Every structure is written in structure tokens, then in C-alpha cells.
XYZ file of C-alpha atoms in Angstrom:
595
model
C 102.617 157.250 127.328
C 104.461 159.886 125.349
C 108.107 160.597 124.712
C 110.219 161.599 127.684
C 113.498 163.291 128.429
C 115.486 162.739 131.606
C 113.986 165.759 133.390
C 110.429 165.408 132.155
C 107.896 163.737 134.442
C 106.228 160.773 132.808
C 102.525 161.012 132.136
C 100.592 157.904 133.180
C 96.985 156.946 132.642
C 95.072 156.903 135.920
C 92.960 153.754 136.054
C 90.050 153.090 138.377
C 90.686 151.084 141.535
C 88.328 148.391 140.293
C 90.259 147.977 137.024
C 93.640 147.776 138.762
C 92.404 145.244 141.334
C 90.812 143.180 138.553
C 93.993 143.120 136.479
C 96.255 142.349 139.421
C 93.959 139.554 140.602
C 94.528 137.778 137.260
C 98.078 137.004 138.394
C 96.721 135.166 141.447
C 94.555 132.778 139.394
C 97.332 130.188 138.783
C 97.822 130.070 142.567
C 94.163 129.602 143.550
C 94.794 126.360 145.436
C 97.531 127.807 147.645
C 95.550 131.011 148.126
C 92.510 129.048 149.305
C 94.650 126.997 151.712
C 96.178 130.202 153.106
C 92.726 131.718 153.601
C 91.435 128.559 155.346
C 94.439 128.563 157.657
C 93.847 132.216 158.454
C 90.162 131.589 159.137
C 91.086 128.846 161.602
C 93.583 131.143 163.350
C 90.938 133.865 163.398
C 88.361 131.528 164.962
C 90.873 130.652 167.667
C 91.238 134.351 168.419
C 87.471 134.872 168.519
C 86.986 131.967 170.938
C 89.573 133.361 173.401
C 87.339 136.131 174.902
C 84.370 133.741 175.179
C 86.474 131.190 177.109
C 87.805 134.041 179.283
C 84.239 135.136 180.090
C 83.345 131.583 181.149
C 86.468 131.373 183.289
C 85.692 134.663 185.122
C 81.903 134.475 185.469
C 81.629 130.719 186.183
C 84.859 129.193 187.502
C 86.546 132.158 189.300
C 83.354 133.062 191.146
C 82.773 129.396 192.112
C 86.484 128.787 192.835
C 86.507 125.886 190.364
C 90.250 125.274 189.950
C 89.834 122.211 187.710
C 87.571 124.185 185.377
C 90.117 127.016 185.225
C 92.957 124.571 184.449
C 90.882 122.905 181.724
C 90.078 126.236 180.084
C 93.732 127.266 180.416
C 94.836 124.010 178.739
C 92.320 124.549 175.922
C 93.515 128.130 175.404
C 97.158 127.051 175.406
C 96.545 124.224 172.916
C 94.435 126.368 170.580
C 96.941 129.225 170.491
C 99.935 126.908 170.033
C 98.199 125.209 167.117
C 97.239 128.600 165.697
C 100.904 129.701 165.921
C 102.042 126.634 163.946
C 99.412 127.262 161.278
C 100.455 130.924 161.107
C 104.037 129.895 160.336
C 102.827 127.617 157.517
C 100.599 130.416 156.254
C 103.449 132.934 156.102
C 105.650 130.537 154.180
C 102.923 129.896 151.589
C 102.165 133.620 151.292
C 105.834 134.339 150.587
C 105.944 131.637 147.900
C 102.806 132.913 146.172
C 103.823 136.596 146.369
C 107.328 136.087 145.023
C 106.068 133.819 142.240
C 103.469 136.432 141.221
C 106.122 139.175 141.158
C 108.336 136.918 139.049
C 105.446 136.338 136.623
C 104.783 140.075 136.316
C 108.465 140.858 135.826
C 108.860 138.149 133.161
C 105.724 139.297 131.340
C 106.892 142.913 131.424
C 110.386 141.998 130.219
C 109.050 139.772 127.431
C 106.590 142.452 126.352
C 109.256 145.174 126.266
C 111.477 142.953 124.099
C 108.708 142.808 121.508
C 108.067 146.549 121.425
C 109.136 148.580 118.430
C 112.234 150.768 118.210
C 110.056 153.847 118.671
C 109.502 152.817 122.289
C 113.231 152.729 123.041
C 114.049 155.759 120.899
C 111.734 157.958 122.965
C 112.535 156.715 126.496
C 115.726 156.816 128.534
C 116.799 153.286 129.476
C 116.935 154.234 133.168
C 113.217 155.046 133.162
C 112.402 151.681 131.608
C 114.519 149.959 134.266
C 112.654 151.858 136.988
C 109.426 150.213 135.876
C 110.818 146.713 135.417
C 112.599 146.718 138.805
C 111.312 149.384 141.190
C 107.634 149.493 140.253
C 107.298 145.702 140.214
C 108.976 145.462 143.638
C 106.481 148.010 144.952
C 103.660 145.516 144.388
C 105.097 142.975 146.861
C 103.337 144.381 149.936
C 100.161 144.797 147.938
C 100.002 141.098 147.045
C 101.114 140.034 150.533
C 98.347 141.998 152.196
C 95.712 141.158 149.591
C 96.102 137.453 150.402
C 96.389 137.724 154.156
C 94.207 140.749 154.828
C 91.150 141.338 152.667
C 89.189 138.073 152.958
C 90.389 136.860 156.386
C 90.164 140.249 158.061
C 86.842 140.915 156.372
C 85.483 137.598 157.682
C 86.995 138.294 161.085
C 85.262 141.674 161.214
C 81.908 140.117 160.299
C 82.285 137.321 162.868
C 83.311 139.773 165.627
C 80.368 142.053 164.793
C 77.985 139.094 165.048
C 79.568 137.981 168.338
C 79.277 141.520 169.757
C 75.632 141.825 168.656
C 74.812 138.532 170.325
C 76.684 139.481 173.497
C 75.140 142.963 173.848
C 73.505 145.084 171.169
C 73.980 148.425 172.989
C 77.707 147.902 173.430
C 78.011 146.807 169.785
C 76.366 150.022 168.536
C 78.594 152.095 170.851
C 81.674 150.363 169.423
C 80.711 151.181 165.812
C 79.762 154.840 166.399
C 82.888 156.362 164.807
C 83.043 154.157 161.693
C 81.208 156.612 159.347
C 83.513 159.480 160.372
C 86.595 157.287 159.846
C 85.402 156.221 156.373
C 84.843 159.839 155.266
C 88.274 160.919 156.553
C 90.064 158.049 154.819
C 88.300 158.758 151.521
C 89.510 162.366 151.673
C 93.109 161.280 152.301
C 92.931 158.739 149.448
C 91.829 161.308 146.866
C 94.960 163.382 147.544
C 97.440 160.580 148.250
C 97.426 158.718 144.947
C 98.425 161.797 142.932
C 101.341 162.494 145.271
C 102.645 158.925 145.060
C 102.494 159.089 141.275
C 104.514 162.309 141.395
C 107.113 160.636 143.636
C 107.507 157.654 141.303
C 107.932 159.998 138.336
C 110.681 161.898 140.179
C 112.388 158.628 141.114
C 112.152 157.482 137.496
C 113.800 160.738 136.384
C 116.623 160.146 138.862
C 117.126 156.577 137.612
C 117.175 157.779 134.021
C 119.749 160.493 134.754
C 121.973 158.149 136.792
C 121.970 155.457 134.105
C 122.717 157.955 131.326
C 125.430 159.722 133.320
C 127.254 156.517 134.253
C 126.993 155.237 130.677
C 128.589 158.458 129.429
C 131.180 158.760 132.195
C 134.067 158.994 129.711
C 132.479 162.083 128.158
C 131.753 163.576 131.586
C 135.359 163.177 132.691
C 136.782 164.205 129.317
C 135.006 167.574 129.564
C 135.570 167.886 133.353
C 131.839 168.121 134.019
C 131.819 166.130 137.263
C 130.737 169.124 139.368
C 127.938 170.051 136.956
C 126.528 166.522 136.848
C 126.824 166.275 140.638
C 124.781 169.470 141.022
C 122.139 168.107 138.669
C 122.110 164.816 140.568
C 121.689 166.551 143.931
C 118.843 168.660 142.558
C 117.041 165.561 141.267
C 117.573 163.784 144.608
C 116.127 166.837 146.361
C 113.043 166.759 144.139
C 112.592 163.031 144.773
C 112.969 163.540 148.534
C 110.430 166.384 148.586
C 107.957 164.374 146.515
C 108.354 161.435 148.909
C 107.872 163.625 151.978
C 104.737 165.176 150.482
C 103.328 161.715 149.804
C 104.310 160.143 153.119
C 103.005 163.064 155.202
C 99.555 162.573 153.758
C 99.890 158.811 153.946
C 100.759 158.918 157.636
C 97.393 160.515 158.403
C 95.860 157.052 158.044
C 97.321 155.807 161.330
C 96.318 158.722 163.585
C 92.790 158.514 162.164
C 92.493 154.790 162.891
C 94.221 154.977 166.275
C 92.085 157.936 167.352
C 88.900 156.196 166.262
C 89.995 153.036 168.109
C 90.802 154.931 171.306
C 87.653 157.059 171.338
C 85.538 154.042 170.386
C 86.977 152.044 173.304
C 86.224 154.906 175.725
C 82.642 155.035 174.466
C 82.298 151.249 175.013
C 83.592 151.506 178.600
C 81.355 154.506 179.310
C 78.262 152.646 178.090
C 79.451 149.392 179.690
C 79.949 151.094 183.075
C 76.317 152.238 183.044
C 75.124 148.759 182.065
C 77.146 147.122 184.886
C 75.849 149.642 187.442
C 72.262 149.026 186.263
C 72.792 145.275 186.494
C 72.159 144.581 182.812
C 75.522 142.834 182.395
C 78.192 141.252 184.611
C 81.781 142.458 184.878
C 83.035 139.334 183.055
C 80.912 140.186 180.031
C 82.265 143.740 179.955
C 85.859 142.448 180.108
C 85.126 139.921 177.334
C 83.423 142.641 175.276
C 86.446 144.913 175.724
C 88.527 142.136 174.158
C 86.053 141.968 171.290
C 86.437 145.738 170.935
C 90.152 145.233 170.288
C 89.334 142.383 167.907
C 86.851 144.675 166.130
C 89.348 147.492 165.590
C 92.308 145.237 164.741
C 90.862 144.049 161.370
C 89.759 147.613 160.662
C 93.361 148.698 161.268
C 94.663 145.901 159.024
C 92.119 146.665 156.306
C 93.059 150.344 156.557
C 96.708 149.335 156.236
C 95.862 147.342 153.123
C 93.887 150.248 151.715
C 96.826 152.525 152.461
C 99.237 150.109 150.741
C 96.862 149.810 147.815
C 96.692 153.560 147.289
C 100.459 153.891 147.744
C 101.184 151.272 145.095
C 98.414 151.981 142.591
C 100.782 154.490 140.970
C 103.286 151.644 140.438
C 100.554 149.440 138.963
C 99.501 152.252 136.613
C 103.087 152.619 135.372
C 103.418 148.870 134.770
C 100.110 148.621 132.932
C 101.031 151.677 130.854
C 103.825 149.634 129.287
C 101.850 146.387 129.068
C 99.073 148.256 127.239
C 101.432 149.519 124.526
C 100.885 147.501 121.389
C 104.007 146.660 119.363
C 104.060 148.437 116.015
C 105.662 145.348 114.533
C 104.036 142.018 115.347
C 102.762 138.920 113.607
C 99.334 139.178 112.069
C 96.942 136.383 113.156
C 97.247 134.596 109.812
C 101.033 134.979 109.528
C 102.797 132.062 107.854
C 106.275 130.594 108.191
C 108.337 131.983 105.326
C 110.357 128.777 104.957
C 113.938 128.750 103.724
C 114.435 131.908 101.680
C 116.638 132.285 98.621
C 117.136 136.045 99.023
C 115.138 137.674 96.233
C 114.051 141.149 97.403
C 111.636 143.663 95.916
C 110.485 147.097 97.120
C 107.171 148.149 95.551
C 106.166 151.818 95.947
C 107.570 151.893 99.491
C 107.106 155.115 101.458
C 107.986 155.732 105.096
C 107.970 158.512 107.721
C 109.146 158.445 111.360
C 106.475 159.427 113.911
C 104.193 161.115 111.384
C 106.957 163.512 110.323
C 107.841 164.265 106.722
C 108.560 161.249 104.542
C 112.078 159.840 104.588
C 111.303 157.553 101.647
C 108.745 158.144 98.917
C 107.612 155.430 96.473
C 110.902 153.530 96.374
C 111.029 150.733 93.808
C 113.810 148.228 93.125
C 114.427 144.504 92.638
C 117.359 142.460 93.902
C 118.035 138.942 92.670
C 119.207 136.006 94.727
C 122.886 136.323 95.642
C 123.243 139.932 94.488
C 125.576 142.275 96.314
C 123.840 145.611 96.625
C 125.427 148.830 97.854
C 123.474 151.810 99.143
C 125.232 155.178 98.903
C 124.169 158.739 99.476
C 124.440 161.669 101.834
C 123.887 161.293 105.574
C 120.163 161.221 106.311
C 119.227 160.312 102.745
C 117.427 157.133 103.879
C 119.988 154.343 103.427
C 119.640 152.966 106.966
C 115.886 153.394 106.739
C 115.792 151.048 103.735
C 117.787 148.498 105.729
C 115.520 148.903 108.772
C 112.425 148.367 106.640
C 113.963 145.282 105.025
C 114.767 143.947 108.514
C 111.185 144.816 109.490
C 112.200 146.947 112.404
C 109.561 149.271 110.968
C 106.704 148.774 108.519
C 106.283 150.999 105.437
C 103.694 153.751 105.586
C 102.697 152.657 102.091
C 103.802 150.007 99.644
C 105.110 146.454 100.021
C 108.415 144.730 100.665
C 108.591 141.272 99.119
C 111.108 138.536 99.870
C 110.867 135.551 97.530
C 107.554 137.040 96.405
C 106.050 137.070 99.921
C 105.034 140.258 101.711
C 107.204 140.297 104.861
C 104.250 141.736 106.829
C 102.431 138.456 106.241
C 105.152 136.087 107.494
C 106.231 135.212 111.011
C 108.916 137.572 112.276
C 111.061 134.868 113.847
C 111.073 132.681 110.739
C 112.153 135.704 108.664
C 114.682 137.439 110.915
C 116.363 134.163 111.865
C 117.602 133.988 108.253
C 119.109 137.462 108.271
C 122.564 138.511 109.396
C 122.643 142.107 110.532
C 125.605 144.219 111.529
C 124.331 147.671 112.356
C 126.241 150.935 112.431
C 125.964 151.030 116.231
C 128.112 148.080 117.269
C 126.827 146.536 120.497
C 128.530 143.818 122.533
C 127.211 142.197 125.686
C 129.216 142.152 128.925
C 130.328 138.547 128.558
C 133.133 136.665 126.811
C 134.160 137.140 123.189
C 133.109 133.536 122.568
C 129.556 134.147 123.825
C 129.256 137.453 121.967
C 130.024 135.735 118.670
C 127.843 132.728 119.531
C 124.878 135.089 119.960
C 124.504 134.863 116.167
C 123.597 131.174 116.549
C 123.224 129.975 120.121
C 123.692 126.282 119.307
C 126.981 126.865 117.478
C 130.003 124.888 118.655
C 133.244 126.503 119.793
C 134.872 125.369 116.547
C 132.180 127.090 114.470
C 132.621 130.285 116.485
C 136.358 130.203 115.890
C 135.874 129.570 112.154
C 133.596 132.620 111.913
C 136.223 134.715 113.701
C 138.922 133.441 111.355
C 136.767 134.295 108.341
C 136.757 137.985 109.279
C 140.383 137.914 110.459
C 139.414 138.474 114.097
C 141.081 135.274 115.326
C 144.599 136.683 115.613
C 143.755 139.665 117.818
C 141.440 137.488 119.951
C 144.223 134.987 120.594
C 146.481 137.832 121.702
C 144.007 138.656 124.498
C 144.905 137.316 127.942
C 142.205 134.618 127.929
C 141.645 134.330 124.192
C 138.008 133.669 123.344
C 137.081 133.574 127.054
C 138.202 137.179 127.565
C 135.440 139.315 129.095
C 134.757 142.396 126.965
C 133.094 144.458 129.736
C 129.857 146.400 129.277
C 129.187 147.391 125.650
C 132.587 145.901 124.740
C 134.484 148.815 126.318
C 137.608 146.674 126.727
C 138.027 146.393 122.942
C 138.867 149.061 120.399
C 136.151 150.223 118.004
C 137.659 148.209 115.193
C 137.909 145.069 117.332
C 134.283 145.440 118.418
C 133.180 145.606 114.806
C 135.189 142.527 113.889
C 133.562 140.559 116.729
C 130.156 141.862 115.699
C 130.894 140.912 112.101
C 131.830 137.368 113.111
C 128.551 137.162 115.043
C 126.543 138.172 111.978
C 128.365 135.699 109.734
C 127.936 132.843 112.237
C 124.185 133.146 111.790
C 124.707 131.750 108.253
C 122.149 134.191 106.853
C 120.377 134.136 103.508
C 120.311 137.945 103.529
C 123.350 139.758 104.931
C 123.140 143.417 105.942
C 126.251 145.497 106.627
C 125.522 149.033 107.794
C 128.838 150.923 107.867
C 130.427 147.612 108.808
C 133.970 148.825 108.222
C 133.598 152.458 109.305
C 135.894 152.093 112.318
C 138.435 149.696 110.834
C 141.754 150.920 109.506
C 142.609 150.407 105.851
C 144.836 147.364 106.423
C 142.238 145.638 108.638
C 139.519 146.480 106.138
C 141.505 144.780 103.396
C 141.839 141.642 105.532
C 138.101 141.690 106.306
C 137.198 142.045 102.653
C 139.357 139.050 101.875
C 137.857 137.047 104.720
C 134.214 137.649 103.837
C 134.505 137.266 100.086
C 133.685 133.544 100.119
C 130.946 134.061 102.718
C 129.100 136.533 100.505
C 128.847 133.924 97.750
C 125.275 132.683 97.350
C 123.843 135.236 99.763
C 121.951 138.402 99.021
C 123.839 141.225 100.732
C 123.130 144.891 101.338
C 126.095 147.130 102.118
C 126.087 150.718 103.351
C 129.487 152.409 103.303
C 130.647 155.990 102.998
C 134.012 154.821 101.662
C 133.094 154.141 98.063
C 136.246 152.077 97.579
C 134.641 149.307 99.629
C 131.624 148.883 97.330
C 133.145 148.998 93.823
C 132.796 145.228 93.401
C 129.086 145.146 94.264
C 126.720 143.861 91.548
C 124.411 146.812 91.974
C 124.901 150.268 93.484
C 121.852 152.349 94.393
C 122.190 156.071 95.057
C 119.656 157.178 97.680
C 118.701 160.822 97.303
C 115.702 162.973 98.239
C 113.724 159.994 99.563
C 114.183 157.838 96.482
C 116.625 155.923 94.287
C 118.098 158.476 91.885
C 120.636 156.142 90.207
C 121.165 152.410 89.975
C 123.813 150.300 88.260
C 127.306 148.870 88.575
C 130.315 150.962 89.539
C 131.436 151.357 85.923
C 127.916 152.106 84.672
C 127.362 154.845 87.230
C 130.736 156.428 86.584
C 129.935 156.483 82.882
C 126.682 158.368 83.600
C 128.667 161.153 85.273
C 125.773 161.791 87.646
C 125.424 161.874 91.443
C 127.541 158.764 92.041
C 130.297 160.063 89.786
C 130.395 163.341 91.708
C 130.469 161.514 95.069
C 133.261 159.236 93.902
C 135.383 162.007 92.413
C 134.905 164.241 95.475
C 136.053 161.450 97.773
C 138.963 160.597 95.451
C 140.141 164.222 95.456
C 139.790 164.401 99.252
C 141.946 161.314 99.721
C 144.511 162.595 97.200
C 144.736 165.982 98.896
C 144.945 164.342 102.290
C 147.723 162.094 101.076
């Protein structure tokens, strides 16, 4: 599944029907017991239905003709009892089917969600969030009818069809053959419809996914839309995408609706053929009128499972596109995952080494080429350089959001590709350039750094970065809801909350990617004071365009042209009068002129 924009239809791999059915049936395995009980209940209900015409034949041919009222009452009582019991069992069956179906959908949704969480950043970078949501929500929901009908239709209706065919053959072979005359024609017609239908349903789901992606993106960027007065333009785009979705749906449903006329026509014509043949047999004396009436009931019972099986087949074809889209994601292998022999890294001290590390995004030109450096335990390291030089890439590789194309990254002498991700990342505190807050309270956003932290520990972390005062000025203090993506807070306040979250994790390696980029000078000074003691004893990597914030770092590395061009302390690099010196002097002059 390749990269997609909002308006680009997603390409999905078309799997065979056998493969899809096999993979979906795996989700029913944990519910075998309930499934078997449901099938047994349905078989019993089916047998009750099959017995009804036979009892009716006896009542007409034996008791009506002989005016045997007691016999008629007995058969009536038997019919009433059987059908009442069958109704009770049907209610139990429906309840169990609902439980199994909803549990299976929950299992699929949880598996899909868990799998997506483990996928690499490349997956999210190349797909609009709305399209991912369409698969997790809409496509999974589309499978509900498929599972419902698979449990209650395929085996029971198949058995019912076999039993009815046997009963009809025993009752009268000529009438049975007459009843089945149109089956080959129906099968050919349905196969033709199926070959066209699946492609159209896949097209519809792609159009709906595009609409979801556009809607999510547009609502997320509503401030920009309104700021540039683009409401009418986005509304036109939305209407056009709705129109495309509607047309795709109509094209799919028109073809889909051919199933019912085909089945109904075959049923009607087949019934006429049975009565035509039956009339001749009654006239010739081969059968009695009671047998013809009973056989006509069997004719309905013959076509009813065919109708239900056709409905299931129709549902299956309709929803195979949804299954394909779900399996497309489940079949994506995470770029970053634990190797089978991965070990727990244990408590790390924070010694870091890059050995001939090279990296390129999506097979493009290299962002980093043979980068080498060593960082000792507790060192404060600053990364500086022009935008796009590779500073954030170094941080991402150290965090193992990506793996190097070549070379090794060692922490405490261990290759991070050979250790368990959770044991490694749980000892890192990361504050990325893109500050993200969840739509919950400030308290819970900070606690995300360590979920078992107490309220007091959360407050201490906030105090350490000087976030406590502004939080307490909020209407509900730490219980104030920040809204989606923290929109209720200013950029600087969001970063302070995010910073407190990173510090609460009590990391061995602390990463700050433009951590103070949106904080005013006075707030930045308070933050620097607050985190000074927390940086002690921890290895820290700092990316900042304001060089004034990194002068006290133990080591400054200048990232340039995919490598480390200079390395040393602030004073050492100034004395070299190289790239760092030029960057520092240019920024100093800019500030002076601005002042």
C-alpha cells in the first residue's frame, strides 16, 4: 500500500475469496463452542421447519379425508409446540450470534489498533489520518453483517438445502428435478455479477476514505481555513468528494441489487414449473393433491436457503473490499521491531556512540553519511546547524524511530537494534519539536510520562520547569482540560507541559528538540533554571536554533552536509573561527540589529 494524498484513491491488494475467508475464520476459532451451539440450535429449528410440510400432508391426505378431528387436533398441537419451541431457540440463537459477532469485531479492531501503534513513522508520514481512521472504524464495522451471516447462514442453510433436496427426492423425483431446473442459469448469472461488483465496492470504499481524510484534515486546520476565508473553497471540494462517493456507491449498489431480481425470478419461474409438472402428475393419478401442496411448501423451503445463501454471497462480495483494506494494514511489517533474540538493555548509564552511521528517508539521497561521535555518561550535547542538516534525524535514530541504513548506534556498548524497544525507550525522555498534548487534563498530560506517578510527583515536575504557576492560574488548576492537541493553551504553555511530561519520566537520556523555540526569553530563563538540577547525571541531547541556550553544554556538534563538521565546547568552537563561529556571530549581529 503506497503513499496517498487526500484526493488519491488508495491501491489495495485484491486477495482471493478463499484467502479472505480463511483469514476471517481465524477470528471465530476462540468462539468455537458458542458457534457450534448456535449451529445446533439452527439445525433443530430447521428440522422443525422441514417436518411442518410432512405433518401437513398427513393432516390433509389422512385425517381431513377421513374426518378425523382428534388426529387433526393432535397434529395441530404438535405443530404449535414444535414452532413455539423453535421460536424460543431462535431467540437464544440470535443473542449468542450477537455476542460472538461483536466480540470478533472487537478483536479485529483491537488487533488493528495495536498493530498500527507499532508501525513505523513512515506509515503515518505517508497517509492522512482520516484514511487510517476509515479503516479502523468504517471497514471493521462493514464486516459485522459478514460474520453474522457466516454463522447463521452458511452451515445451517447449506444443511437445510441438502435435507430439503433429499426430502423432495424421496417425495417425488420428477417434481424435484423440475424445482432445480433453473439453478445452473442462476449460478452463471450470479458469477457474472460478482466479477463486476467487487471492483465497484472497492472503488466506493476508496472514495469514502478520501472523504474521511479530507474532512479530518479540514477540521483539524479550521483556524487556517477561517483565517484565509477559504470556507467556500473547502465546501466546494467537500461537495465534489461527496458527489464522487455517492456516484461510486450508486454504481456498486445498482449492480449489487441485480442479485435479488435474479433469485426472485428463478424462485417464481421454478415454482411455476413445479406446479405445471405437478398438475400433470395429479391429473394422471401419480400423486395426490396433499402431496402436491406439501411439495409446494418444500419448494419454498428449497428456494429460501438459496435466497439466504445468495444474500450471504452478496454480503461477502460487498465486504471483501473492506477485508482487503484491513488486511493491507495488518500485512505491513513494522520497520522498527524487536529481533527474535532481542535482550533487555537493563538500567542504562547513558553512554552513546555513533559508528559510521548513514541514513536516507525512503531510498532518497542520504541525510547522514558515516557519522561518528562518542558521548559520555552525563554529558550535555548540543546539535546545531542549518535547517535540514540532519539534527532531528540524529535524534530520531538515537530514539530508534528509524534504523540506520548503515552503521551502528551503541548505548552502553550495546547495539540498540539488538535490545528490546520498550526496555530502551522507557529510559528516554523525549520532547520533540512538534509539541502534542492529548485532549484531557493537564495532570493526565504530564502523567503520561510515567503513568504510575502520583499527583505530588506530577506537580513537582511542573514546578521544576516553572509550569506550576501558570497551571494554578487556570480555572481548574491541574484538572483543567486542554482540548484537542492542547488548543486551549498557548504554544509556550504547551511546551512547558510537554517538558514536565518528559522530565517526569526520570530518563537516563534526555532529548530536547527545539524545546524552547516557542517560549519567550523570560520564560526560557526560568525553564533553564528549573531544569539545571534535572540534567545532572543524565545524558542529554539538545537541538536549539538560539545558540544562547546551548553555550553551557559540554559538547557542541555542528551538523553539516550529512556529517559532523565541528565538535567541541562553546569556547573551543569560537576559537576555531569556523562554521559555529560564523553561526554565532551572525545570530549575535541579528539580535543586535533587531534590538
